[in-house]
mmCIF file of C-alpha atoms in Angstrom:
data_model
loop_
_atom_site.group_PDB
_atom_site.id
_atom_site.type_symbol
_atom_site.label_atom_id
_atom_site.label_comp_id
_atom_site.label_asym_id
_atom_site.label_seq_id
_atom_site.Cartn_x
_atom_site.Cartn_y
_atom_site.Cartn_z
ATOM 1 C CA UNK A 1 68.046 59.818 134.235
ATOM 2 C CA UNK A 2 64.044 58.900 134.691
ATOM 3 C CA UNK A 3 64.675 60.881 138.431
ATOM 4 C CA UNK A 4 66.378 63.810 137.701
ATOM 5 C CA UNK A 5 63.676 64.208 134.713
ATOM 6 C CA UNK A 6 60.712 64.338 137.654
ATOM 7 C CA UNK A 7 63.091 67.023 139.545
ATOM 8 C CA UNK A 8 62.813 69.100 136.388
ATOM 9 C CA UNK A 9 59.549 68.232 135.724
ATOM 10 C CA UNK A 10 58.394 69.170 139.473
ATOM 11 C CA UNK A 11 59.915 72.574 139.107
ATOM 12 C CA UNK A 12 58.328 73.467 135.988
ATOM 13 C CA UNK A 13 54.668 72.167 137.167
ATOM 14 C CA UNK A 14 54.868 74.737 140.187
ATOM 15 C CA UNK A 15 55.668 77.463 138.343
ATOM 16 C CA UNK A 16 52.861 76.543 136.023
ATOM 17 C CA UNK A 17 50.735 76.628 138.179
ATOM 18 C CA UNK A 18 51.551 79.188 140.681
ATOM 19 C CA UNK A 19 51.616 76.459 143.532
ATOM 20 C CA UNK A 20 48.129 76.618 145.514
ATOM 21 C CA UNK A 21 46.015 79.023 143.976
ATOM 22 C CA UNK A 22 42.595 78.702 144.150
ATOM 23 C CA UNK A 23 40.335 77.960 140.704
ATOM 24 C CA UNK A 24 38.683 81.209 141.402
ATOM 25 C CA UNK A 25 42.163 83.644 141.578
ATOM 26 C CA UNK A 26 43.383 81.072 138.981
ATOM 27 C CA UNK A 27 40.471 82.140 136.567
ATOM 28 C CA UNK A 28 40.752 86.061 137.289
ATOM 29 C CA UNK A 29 44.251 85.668 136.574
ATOM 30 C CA UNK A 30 43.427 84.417 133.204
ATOM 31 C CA UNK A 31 41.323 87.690 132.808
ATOM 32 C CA UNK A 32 43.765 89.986 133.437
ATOM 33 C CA UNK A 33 46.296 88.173 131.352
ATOM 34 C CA UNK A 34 43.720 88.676 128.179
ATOM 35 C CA UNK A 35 42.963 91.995 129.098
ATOM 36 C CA UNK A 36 46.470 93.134 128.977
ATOM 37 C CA UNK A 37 46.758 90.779 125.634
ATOM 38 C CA UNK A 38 43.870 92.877 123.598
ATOM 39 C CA UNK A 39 45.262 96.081 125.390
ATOM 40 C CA UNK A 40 48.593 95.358 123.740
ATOM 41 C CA UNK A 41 47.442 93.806 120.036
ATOM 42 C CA UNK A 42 45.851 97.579 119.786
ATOM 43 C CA UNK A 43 49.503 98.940 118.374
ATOM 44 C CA UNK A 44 52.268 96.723 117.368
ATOM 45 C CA UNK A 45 55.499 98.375 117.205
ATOM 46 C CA UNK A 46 56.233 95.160 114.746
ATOM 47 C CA UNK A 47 54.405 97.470 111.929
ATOM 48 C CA UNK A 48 57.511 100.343 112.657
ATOM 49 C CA UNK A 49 59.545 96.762 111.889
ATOM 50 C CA UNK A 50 57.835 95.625 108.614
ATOM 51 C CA UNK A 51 57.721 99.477 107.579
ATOM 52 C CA UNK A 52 61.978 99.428 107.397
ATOM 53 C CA UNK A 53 61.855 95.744 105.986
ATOM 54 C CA UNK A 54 59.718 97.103 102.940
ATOM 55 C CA UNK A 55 62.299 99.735 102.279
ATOM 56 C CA UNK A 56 65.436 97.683 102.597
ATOM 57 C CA UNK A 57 63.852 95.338 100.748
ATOM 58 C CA UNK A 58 63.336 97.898 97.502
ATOM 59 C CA UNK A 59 66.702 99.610 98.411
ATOM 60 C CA UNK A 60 70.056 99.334 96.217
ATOM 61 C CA UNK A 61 72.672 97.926 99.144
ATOM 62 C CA UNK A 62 76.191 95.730 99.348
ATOM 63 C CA UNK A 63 78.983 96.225 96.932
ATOM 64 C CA UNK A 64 76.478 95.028 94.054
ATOM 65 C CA UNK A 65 74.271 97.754 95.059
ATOM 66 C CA UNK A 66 71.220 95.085 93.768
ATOM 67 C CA UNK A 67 67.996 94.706 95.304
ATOM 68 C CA UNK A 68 66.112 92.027 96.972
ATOM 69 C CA UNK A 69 63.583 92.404 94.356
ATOM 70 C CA UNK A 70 64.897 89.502 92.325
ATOM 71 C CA UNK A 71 65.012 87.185 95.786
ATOM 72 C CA UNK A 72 63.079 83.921 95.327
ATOM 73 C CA UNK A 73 61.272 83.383 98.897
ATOM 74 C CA UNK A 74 59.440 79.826 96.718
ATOM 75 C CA UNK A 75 56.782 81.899 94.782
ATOM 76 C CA UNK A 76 58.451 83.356 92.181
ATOM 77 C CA UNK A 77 61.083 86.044 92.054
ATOM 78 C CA UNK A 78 60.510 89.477 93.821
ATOM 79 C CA UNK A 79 56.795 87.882 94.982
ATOM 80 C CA UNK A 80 56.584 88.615 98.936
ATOM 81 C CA UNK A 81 52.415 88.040 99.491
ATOM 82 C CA UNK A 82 51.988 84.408 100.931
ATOM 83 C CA UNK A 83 55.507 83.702 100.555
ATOM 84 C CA UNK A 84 55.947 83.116 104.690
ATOM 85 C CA UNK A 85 52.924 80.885 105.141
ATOM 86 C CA UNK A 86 54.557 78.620 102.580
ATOM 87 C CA UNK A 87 58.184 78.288 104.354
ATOM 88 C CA UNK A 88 60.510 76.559 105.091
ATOM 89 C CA UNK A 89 60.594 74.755 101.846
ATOM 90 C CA UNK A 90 62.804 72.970 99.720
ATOM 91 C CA UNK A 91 64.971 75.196 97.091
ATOM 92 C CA UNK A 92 66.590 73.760 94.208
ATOM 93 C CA UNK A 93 69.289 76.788 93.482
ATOM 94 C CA UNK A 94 70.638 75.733 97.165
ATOM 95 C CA UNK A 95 69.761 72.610 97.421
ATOM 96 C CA UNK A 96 68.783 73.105 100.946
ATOM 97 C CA UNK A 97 65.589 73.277 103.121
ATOM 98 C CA UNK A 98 64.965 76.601 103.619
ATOM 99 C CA UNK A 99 63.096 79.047 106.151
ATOM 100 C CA UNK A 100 62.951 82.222 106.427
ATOM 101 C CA UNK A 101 65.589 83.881 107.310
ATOM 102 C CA UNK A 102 68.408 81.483 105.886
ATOM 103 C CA UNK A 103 66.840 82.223 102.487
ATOM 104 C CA UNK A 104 66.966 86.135 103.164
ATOM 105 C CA UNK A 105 70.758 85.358 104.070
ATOM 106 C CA UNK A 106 71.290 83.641 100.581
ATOM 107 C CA UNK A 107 69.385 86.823 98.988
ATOM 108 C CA UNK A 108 71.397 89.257 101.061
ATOM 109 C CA UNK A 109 74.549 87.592 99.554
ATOM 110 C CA UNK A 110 73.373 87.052 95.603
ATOM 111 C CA UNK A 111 72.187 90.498 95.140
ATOM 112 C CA UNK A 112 73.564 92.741 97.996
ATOM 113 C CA UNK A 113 77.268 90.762 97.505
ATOM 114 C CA UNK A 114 77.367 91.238 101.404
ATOM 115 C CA UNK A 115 79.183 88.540 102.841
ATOM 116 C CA UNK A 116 76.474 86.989 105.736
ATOM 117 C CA UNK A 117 78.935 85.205 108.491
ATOM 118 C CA UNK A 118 79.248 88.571 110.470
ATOM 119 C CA UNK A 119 75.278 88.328 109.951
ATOM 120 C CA UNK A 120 75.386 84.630 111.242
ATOM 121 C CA UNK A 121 77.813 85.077 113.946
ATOM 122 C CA UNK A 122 76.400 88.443 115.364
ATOM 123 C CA UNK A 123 74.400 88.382 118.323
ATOM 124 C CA UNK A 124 70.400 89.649 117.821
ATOM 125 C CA UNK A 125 70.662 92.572 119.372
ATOM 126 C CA UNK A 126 74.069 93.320 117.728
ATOM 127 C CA UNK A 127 72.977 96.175 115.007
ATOM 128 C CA UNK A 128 74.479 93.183 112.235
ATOM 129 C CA UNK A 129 71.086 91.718 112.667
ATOM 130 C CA UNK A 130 69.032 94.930 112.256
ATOM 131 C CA UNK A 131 68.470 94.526 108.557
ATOM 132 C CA UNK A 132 67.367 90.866 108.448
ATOM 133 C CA UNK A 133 65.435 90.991 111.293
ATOM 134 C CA UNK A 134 63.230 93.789 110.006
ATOM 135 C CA UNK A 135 63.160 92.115 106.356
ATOM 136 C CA UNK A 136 61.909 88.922 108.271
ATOM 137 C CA UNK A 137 59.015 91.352 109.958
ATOM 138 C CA UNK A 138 58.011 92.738 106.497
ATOM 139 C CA UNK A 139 58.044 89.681 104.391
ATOM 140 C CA UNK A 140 56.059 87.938 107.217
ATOM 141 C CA UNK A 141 53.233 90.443 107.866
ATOM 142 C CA UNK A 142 52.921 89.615 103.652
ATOM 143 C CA UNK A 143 51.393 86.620 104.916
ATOM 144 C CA UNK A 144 49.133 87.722 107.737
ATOM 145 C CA UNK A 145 45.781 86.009 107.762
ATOM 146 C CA UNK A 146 47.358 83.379 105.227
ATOM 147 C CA UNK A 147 46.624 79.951 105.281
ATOM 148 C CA UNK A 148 50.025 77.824 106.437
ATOM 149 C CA UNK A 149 50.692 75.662 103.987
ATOM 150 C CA UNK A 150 53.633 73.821 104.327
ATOM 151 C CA UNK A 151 53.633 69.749 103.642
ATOM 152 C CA UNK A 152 56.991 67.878 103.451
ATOM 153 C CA UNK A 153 56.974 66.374 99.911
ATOM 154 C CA UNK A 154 60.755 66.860 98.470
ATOM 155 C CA UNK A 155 62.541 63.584 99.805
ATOM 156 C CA UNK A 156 64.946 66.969 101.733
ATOM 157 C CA UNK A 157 61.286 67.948 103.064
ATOM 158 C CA UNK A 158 60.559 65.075 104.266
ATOM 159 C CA UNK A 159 64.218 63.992 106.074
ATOM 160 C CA UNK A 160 63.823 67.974 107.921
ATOM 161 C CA UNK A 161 60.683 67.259 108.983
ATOM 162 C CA UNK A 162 61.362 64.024 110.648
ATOM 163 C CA UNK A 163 64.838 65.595 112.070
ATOM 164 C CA UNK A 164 62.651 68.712 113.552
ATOM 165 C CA UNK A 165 60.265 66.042 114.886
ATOM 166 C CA UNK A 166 63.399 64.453 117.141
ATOM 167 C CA UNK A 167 64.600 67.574 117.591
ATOM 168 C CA UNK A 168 61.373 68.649 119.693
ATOM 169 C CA UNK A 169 61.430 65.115 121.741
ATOM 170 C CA UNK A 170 65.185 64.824 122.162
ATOM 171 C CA UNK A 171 65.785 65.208 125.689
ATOM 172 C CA UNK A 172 68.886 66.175 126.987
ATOM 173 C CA UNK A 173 71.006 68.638 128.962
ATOM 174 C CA UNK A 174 71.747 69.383 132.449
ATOM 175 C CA UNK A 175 67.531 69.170 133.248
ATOM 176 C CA UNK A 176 67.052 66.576 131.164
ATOM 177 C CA UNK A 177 64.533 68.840 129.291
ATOM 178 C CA UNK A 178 63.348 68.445 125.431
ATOM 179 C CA UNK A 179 61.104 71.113 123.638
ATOM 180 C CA UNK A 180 58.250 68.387 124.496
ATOM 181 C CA UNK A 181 58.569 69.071 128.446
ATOM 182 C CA UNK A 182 57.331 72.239 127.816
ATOM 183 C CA UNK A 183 55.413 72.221 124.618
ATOM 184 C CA UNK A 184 53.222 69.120 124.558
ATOM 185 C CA UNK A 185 50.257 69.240 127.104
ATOM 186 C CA UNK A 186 47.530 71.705 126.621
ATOM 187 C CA UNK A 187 46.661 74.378 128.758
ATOM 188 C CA UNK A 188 50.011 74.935 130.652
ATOM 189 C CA UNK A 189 51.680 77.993 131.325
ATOM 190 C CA UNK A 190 54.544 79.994 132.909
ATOM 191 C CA UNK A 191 53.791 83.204 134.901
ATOM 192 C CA UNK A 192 51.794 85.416 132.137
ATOM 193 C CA UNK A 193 52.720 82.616 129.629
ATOM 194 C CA UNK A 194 50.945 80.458 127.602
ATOM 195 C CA UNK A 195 53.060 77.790 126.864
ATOM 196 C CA UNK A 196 51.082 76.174 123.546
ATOM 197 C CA UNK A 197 50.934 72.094 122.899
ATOM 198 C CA UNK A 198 53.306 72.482 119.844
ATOM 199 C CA UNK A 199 52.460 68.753 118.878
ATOM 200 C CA UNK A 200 49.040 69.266 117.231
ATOM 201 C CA UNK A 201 47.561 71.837 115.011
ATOM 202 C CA UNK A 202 46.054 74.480 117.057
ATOM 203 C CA UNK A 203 48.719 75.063 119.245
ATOM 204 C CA UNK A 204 51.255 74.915 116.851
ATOM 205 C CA UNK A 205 49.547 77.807 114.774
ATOM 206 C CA UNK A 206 49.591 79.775 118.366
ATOM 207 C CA UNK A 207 53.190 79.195 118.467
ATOM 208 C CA UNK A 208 54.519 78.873 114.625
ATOM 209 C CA UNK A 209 51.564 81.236 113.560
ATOM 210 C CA UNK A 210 52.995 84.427 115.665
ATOM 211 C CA UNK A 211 56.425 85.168 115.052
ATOM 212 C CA UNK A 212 58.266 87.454 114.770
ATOM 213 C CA UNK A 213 56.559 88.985 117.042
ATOM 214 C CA UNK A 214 57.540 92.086 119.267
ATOM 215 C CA UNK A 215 58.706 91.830 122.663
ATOM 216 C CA UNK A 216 57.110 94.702 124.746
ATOM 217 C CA UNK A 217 59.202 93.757 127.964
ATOM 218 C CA UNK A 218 62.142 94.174 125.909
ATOM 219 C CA UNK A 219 61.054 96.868 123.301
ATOM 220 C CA UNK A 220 62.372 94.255 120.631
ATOM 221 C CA UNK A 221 61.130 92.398 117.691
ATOM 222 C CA UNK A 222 62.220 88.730 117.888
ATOM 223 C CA UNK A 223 62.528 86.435 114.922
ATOM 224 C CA UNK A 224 61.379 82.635 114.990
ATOM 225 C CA UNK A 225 65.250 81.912 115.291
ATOM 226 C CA UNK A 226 65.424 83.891 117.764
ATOM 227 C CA UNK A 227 62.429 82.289 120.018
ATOM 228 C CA UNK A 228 64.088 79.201 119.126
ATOM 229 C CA UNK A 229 67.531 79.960 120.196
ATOM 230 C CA UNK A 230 66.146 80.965 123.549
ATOM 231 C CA UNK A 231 63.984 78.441 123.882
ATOM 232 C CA UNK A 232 67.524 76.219 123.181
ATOM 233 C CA UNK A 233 68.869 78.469 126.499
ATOM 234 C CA UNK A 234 66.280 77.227 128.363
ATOM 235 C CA UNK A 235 66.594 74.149 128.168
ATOM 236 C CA UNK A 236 69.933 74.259 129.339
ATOM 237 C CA UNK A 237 70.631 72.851 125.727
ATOM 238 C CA UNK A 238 73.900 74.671 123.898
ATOM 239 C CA UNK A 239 73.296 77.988 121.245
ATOM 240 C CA UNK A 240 72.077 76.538 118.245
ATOM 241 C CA UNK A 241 73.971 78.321 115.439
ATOM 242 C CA UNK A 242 71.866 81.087 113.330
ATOM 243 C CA UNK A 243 69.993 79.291 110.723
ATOM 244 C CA UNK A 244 71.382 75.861 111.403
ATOM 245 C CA UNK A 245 70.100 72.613 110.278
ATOM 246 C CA UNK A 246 68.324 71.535 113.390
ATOM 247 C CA UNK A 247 66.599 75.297 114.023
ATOM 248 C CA UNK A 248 65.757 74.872 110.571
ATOM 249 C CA UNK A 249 64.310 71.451 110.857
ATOM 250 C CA UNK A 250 62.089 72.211 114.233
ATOM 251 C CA UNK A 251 60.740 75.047 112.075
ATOM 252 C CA UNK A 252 59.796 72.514 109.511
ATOM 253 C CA UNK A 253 58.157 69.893 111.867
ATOM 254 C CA UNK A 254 55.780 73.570 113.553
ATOM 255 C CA UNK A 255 55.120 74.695 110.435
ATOM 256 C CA UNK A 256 53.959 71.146 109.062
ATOM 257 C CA UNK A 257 52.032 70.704 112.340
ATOM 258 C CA UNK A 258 50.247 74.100 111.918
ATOM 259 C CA UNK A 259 49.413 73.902 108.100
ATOM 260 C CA UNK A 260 45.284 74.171 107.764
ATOM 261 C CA UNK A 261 45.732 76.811 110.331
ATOM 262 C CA UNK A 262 45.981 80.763 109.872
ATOM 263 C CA UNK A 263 49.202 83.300 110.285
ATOM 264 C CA UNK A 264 48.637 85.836 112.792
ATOM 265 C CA UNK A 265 52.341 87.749 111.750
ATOM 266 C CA UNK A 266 53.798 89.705 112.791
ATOM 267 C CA UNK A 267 52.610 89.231 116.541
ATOM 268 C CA UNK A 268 53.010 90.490 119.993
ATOM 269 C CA UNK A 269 54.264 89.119 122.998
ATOM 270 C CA UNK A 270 54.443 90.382 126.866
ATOM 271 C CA UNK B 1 68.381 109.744 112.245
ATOM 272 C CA UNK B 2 64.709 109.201 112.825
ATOM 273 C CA UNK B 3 61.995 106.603 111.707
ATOM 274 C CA UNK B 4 58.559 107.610 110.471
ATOM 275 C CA UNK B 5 55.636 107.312 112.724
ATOM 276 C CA UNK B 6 52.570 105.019 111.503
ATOM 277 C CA UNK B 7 49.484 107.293 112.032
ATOM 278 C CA UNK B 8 46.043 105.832 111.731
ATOM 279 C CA UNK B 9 43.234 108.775 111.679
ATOM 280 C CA UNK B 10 39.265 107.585 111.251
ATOM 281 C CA UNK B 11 36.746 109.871 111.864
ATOM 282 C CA UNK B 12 32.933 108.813 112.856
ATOM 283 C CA UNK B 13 30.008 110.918 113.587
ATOM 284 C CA UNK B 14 32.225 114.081 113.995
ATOM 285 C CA UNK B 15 34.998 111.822 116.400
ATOM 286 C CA UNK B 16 38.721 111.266 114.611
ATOM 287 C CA UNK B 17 40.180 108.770 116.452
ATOM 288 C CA UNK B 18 43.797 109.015 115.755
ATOM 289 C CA UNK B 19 46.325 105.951 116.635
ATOM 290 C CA UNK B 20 50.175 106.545 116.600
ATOM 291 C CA UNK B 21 52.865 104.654 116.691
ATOM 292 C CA UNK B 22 56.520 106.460 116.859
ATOM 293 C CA UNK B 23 59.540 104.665 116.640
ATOM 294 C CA UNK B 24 61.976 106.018 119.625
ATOM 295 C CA UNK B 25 64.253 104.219 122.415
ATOM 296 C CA UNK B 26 63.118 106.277 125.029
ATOM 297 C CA UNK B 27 65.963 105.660 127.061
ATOM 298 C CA UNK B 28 64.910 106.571 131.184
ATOM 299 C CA UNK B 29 68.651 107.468 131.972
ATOM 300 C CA UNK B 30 68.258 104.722 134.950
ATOM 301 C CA UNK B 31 70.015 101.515 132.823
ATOM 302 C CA UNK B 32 73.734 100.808 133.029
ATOM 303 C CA UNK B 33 75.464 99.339 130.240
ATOM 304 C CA UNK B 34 78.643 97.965 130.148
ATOM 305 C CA UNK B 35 79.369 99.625 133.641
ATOM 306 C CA UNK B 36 78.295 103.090 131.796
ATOM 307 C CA UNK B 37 75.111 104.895 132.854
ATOM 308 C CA UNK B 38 73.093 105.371 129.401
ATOM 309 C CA UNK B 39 71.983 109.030 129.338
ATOM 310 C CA UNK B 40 68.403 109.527 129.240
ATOM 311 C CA UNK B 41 66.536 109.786 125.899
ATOM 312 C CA UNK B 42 63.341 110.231 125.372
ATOM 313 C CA UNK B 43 60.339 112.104 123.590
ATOM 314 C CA UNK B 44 59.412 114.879 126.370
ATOM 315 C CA UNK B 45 56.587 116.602 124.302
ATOM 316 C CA UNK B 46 54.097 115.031 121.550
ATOM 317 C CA UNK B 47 51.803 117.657 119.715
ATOM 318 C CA UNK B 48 48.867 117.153 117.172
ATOM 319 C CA UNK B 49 47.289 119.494 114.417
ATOM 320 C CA UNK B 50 44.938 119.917 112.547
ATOM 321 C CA UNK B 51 43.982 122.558 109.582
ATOM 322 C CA UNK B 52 46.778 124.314 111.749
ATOM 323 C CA UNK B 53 45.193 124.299 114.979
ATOM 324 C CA UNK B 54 46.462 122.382 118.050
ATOM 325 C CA UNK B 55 44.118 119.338 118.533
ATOM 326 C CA UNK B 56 46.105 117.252 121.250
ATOM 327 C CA UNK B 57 49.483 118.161 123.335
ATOM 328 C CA UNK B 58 50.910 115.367 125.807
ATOM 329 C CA UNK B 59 53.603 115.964 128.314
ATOM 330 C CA UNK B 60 56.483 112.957 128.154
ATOM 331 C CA UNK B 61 58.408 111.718 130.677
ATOM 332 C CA UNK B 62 60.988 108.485 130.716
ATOM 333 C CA UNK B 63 58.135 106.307 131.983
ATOM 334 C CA UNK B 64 56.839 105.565 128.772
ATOM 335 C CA UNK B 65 57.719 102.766 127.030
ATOM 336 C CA UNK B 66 60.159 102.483 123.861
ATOM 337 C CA UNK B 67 58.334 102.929 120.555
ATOM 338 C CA UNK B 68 55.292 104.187 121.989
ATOM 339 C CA UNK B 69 51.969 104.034 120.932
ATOM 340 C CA UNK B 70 49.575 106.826 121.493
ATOM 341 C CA UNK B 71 45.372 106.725 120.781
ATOM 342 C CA UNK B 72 43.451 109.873 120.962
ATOM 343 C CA UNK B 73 39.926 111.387 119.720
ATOM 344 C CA UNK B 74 39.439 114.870 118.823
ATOM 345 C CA UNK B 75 36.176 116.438 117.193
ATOM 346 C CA UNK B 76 35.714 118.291 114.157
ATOM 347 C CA UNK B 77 38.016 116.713 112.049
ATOM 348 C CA UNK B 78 36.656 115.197 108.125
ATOM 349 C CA UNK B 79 37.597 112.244 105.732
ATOM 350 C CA UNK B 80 39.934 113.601 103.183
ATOM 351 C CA UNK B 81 41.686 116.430 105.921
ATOM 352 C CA UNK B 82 45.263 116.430 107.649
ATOM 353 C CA UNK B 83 46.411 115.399 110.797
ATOM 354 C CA UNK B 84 49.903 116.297 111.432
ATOM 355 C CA UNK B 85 52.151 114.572 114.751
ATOM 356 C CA UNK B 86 54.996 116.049 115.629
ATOM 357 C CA UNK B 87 57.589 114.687 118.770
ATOM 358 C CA UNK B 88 60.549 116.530 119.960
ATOM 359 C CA UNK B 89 62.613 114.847 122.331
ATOM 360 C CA UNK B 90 64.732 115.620 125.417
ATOM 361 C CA UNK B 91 67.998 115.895 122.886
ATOM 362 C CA UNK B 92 66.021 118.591 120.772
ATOM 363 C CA UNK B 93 65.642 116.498 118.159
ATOM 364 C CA UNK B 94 62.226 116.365 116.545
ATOM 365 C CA UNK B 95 60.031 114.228 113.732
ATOM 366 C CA UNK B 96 56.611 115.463 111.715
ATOM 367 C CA UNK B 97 54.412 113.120 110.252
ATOM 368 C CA UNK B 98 51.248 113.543 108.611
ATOM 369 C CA UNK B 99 48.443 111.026 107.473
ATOM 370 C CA UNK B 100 45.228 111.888 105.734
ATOM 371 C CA UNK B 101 41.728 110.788 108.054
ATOM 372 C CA UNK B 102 39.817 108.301 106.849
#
């Protein structure tokens, strides 16, 4: 076990850092990287995103032709502004820990009458995640420049939190890798990657604190589950299901880590 | 069907900077999915006015990216006035969009 976790370990550390680079090239690197970044924060596509999201979420849809209007998001019914720095959070109707985009799904199905599986099962770029992933942009650029704010109290709080907190240092899989391989030292990265120490405030907000955010290699706007579930691919670990416990849990133990910090949603990403 | 455009116009001393965003796939017609070429799609001609004159016209091609953002200055435009952007793409199909400069 300890070996093959230095094998995997190795191989990440080169790509880090590029293998033999000099500080200098190392440091102009950095420049362009940050050049491209400010070039890109100029015009997000996320806002043609959160644009759709605002008018499916005022829209009549499903066979109960009702509105999300009336949805709950933990700040009262129909309220959107702050809503997303305040999540996941405990809800009493469900009794569930919720984040995001499993409370959209319960939403969805009280007023739309949709039934979500095909949502759950479909994959992101399958047009069954359109709506939800532009309703996730919208509600989340509601919180932009918010405060995170999000402190396990609820005994269901508390047990997600500490669940998302193994979750990140479980280490498993054919590389032996946990979230923590790649998430817990500061100043690492891979190629034009930062890869942000997830385990204390700052660098949690960089990570929690920036999606969804929109993918300009891929023209696409990704959705914290979705960063997760790749994240999950690589690390070799299996799909986590859409809005499962443990997804829902690691988004807990970020968003716990981050609180006292600022959103910065919806982002973008290389 | 199309998406509206976001269009950001502020003017200073004289200068409206204008900052679109247009929500397109752009397709280059050189991807393959599913063993199928995808047929190229993609805004070939963007074109800007104002108090009905042409301010701005741009030339596209498939190199630009999907939902493309475009930033441009033109002078003599005032707080209050029109700017209009219209795309048409390779398909014929086109979109108009206004916003009011700010």
């Amino acid at each position: 076990m300890k070996r093959r976790w230095y094998g995997a370990a190795a191989a990440v550390l080169a790509l880090a850092f590029g293998g033999g680079l000099t500080a200098q090239t190392q440091e102009e690197t950095q420049r362009g990287i940050e050049a491209y970044r400010q070039a890109l924060q100029q015009g997000n596509p996320a806002e043609l995103f959160e644009a759709q999201g605002e008018e499916l979420w005022k829209k009549p849809m499903g066979p109960r032709n009702g509105t999300l209007e009336q949805c709950d998001l933990g700040v009262g019914p129909g309220k959107v502004a702050g809503a997303y720095a305040r999540l996941p959070r405990y809800f009493a109707d469900t009794d569930k820990v919720q984040d995001l985009e499993s409370r959209l799904l319960t939403c969805m199905e009280r007023y739309w009458g949709i039934d979500v599986q095909p949502v759950i099962d479909a994959a992101y770029t399958a047009p069954a995640k359109r709506e939800i992933i532009a309703l996730t942009t919208y509600v989340s650029g509601e919180s932009k420049d918010v405060v995170v704010d999000v402190r396990p109290t609820h005994p269901k709080e508390r047990a997600a939190f500490e669940l998302g907190k193994r979750m990140f240092f479980f280490q498993g899989g054919s590389h032996d890798f946990s979230c923590a391989t790649c998430h817990s030292e500061d100043g690492k990265r891979i190629r034009l990657q930062d890869l942000p120490n997830i385990t204390e405030r700052k660098g949690s907000a960089l990570g929690w604190g920036s999606w969804p955010a929109y993918r300009v290699s891929a023209g696409q706007m990704w959705t914290m589950q979705w960063r997760i579930q790749d994240c999950f691919r690589q690390m070799r670990f299996p799909e986590p299901i859409y809005t499962s416990e443990a997804t829902i849990a690691l988004s807990v133990y970020m968003a716990a880590t981050a609180s006292g910090e600022t959103m910065r949603t919806p982002g973008i990403k290389r | 069907m199309t998406s509206p455009m976001r269009i950001r116009a502020n003017v200073r001393d004289g200068v409206v900077d204008v900052r679109v965003l247009m929500a397109h796939e752009m397709e280059t017609g050189q991807r393959v999915e599913n063993g199928r070429p995808v047929p190229a799609w993609f805004i070939n001609e963007v074109v800007a006015t104002h108090n009905g004159k042409t301010v701005m016209t741009a030339q596209w091609g498939p190199a630009v990216s999907k939902n493309p953002y475009l930033q441009f200055r033109f002078r003599g435009g005032a707080a209050g006035e029109k700017i209009a952007i219209k795309w048409t793409d390779n398909r014929g199909e086109s979109r108009t969009d206004e916003a009011t400069i700010a």
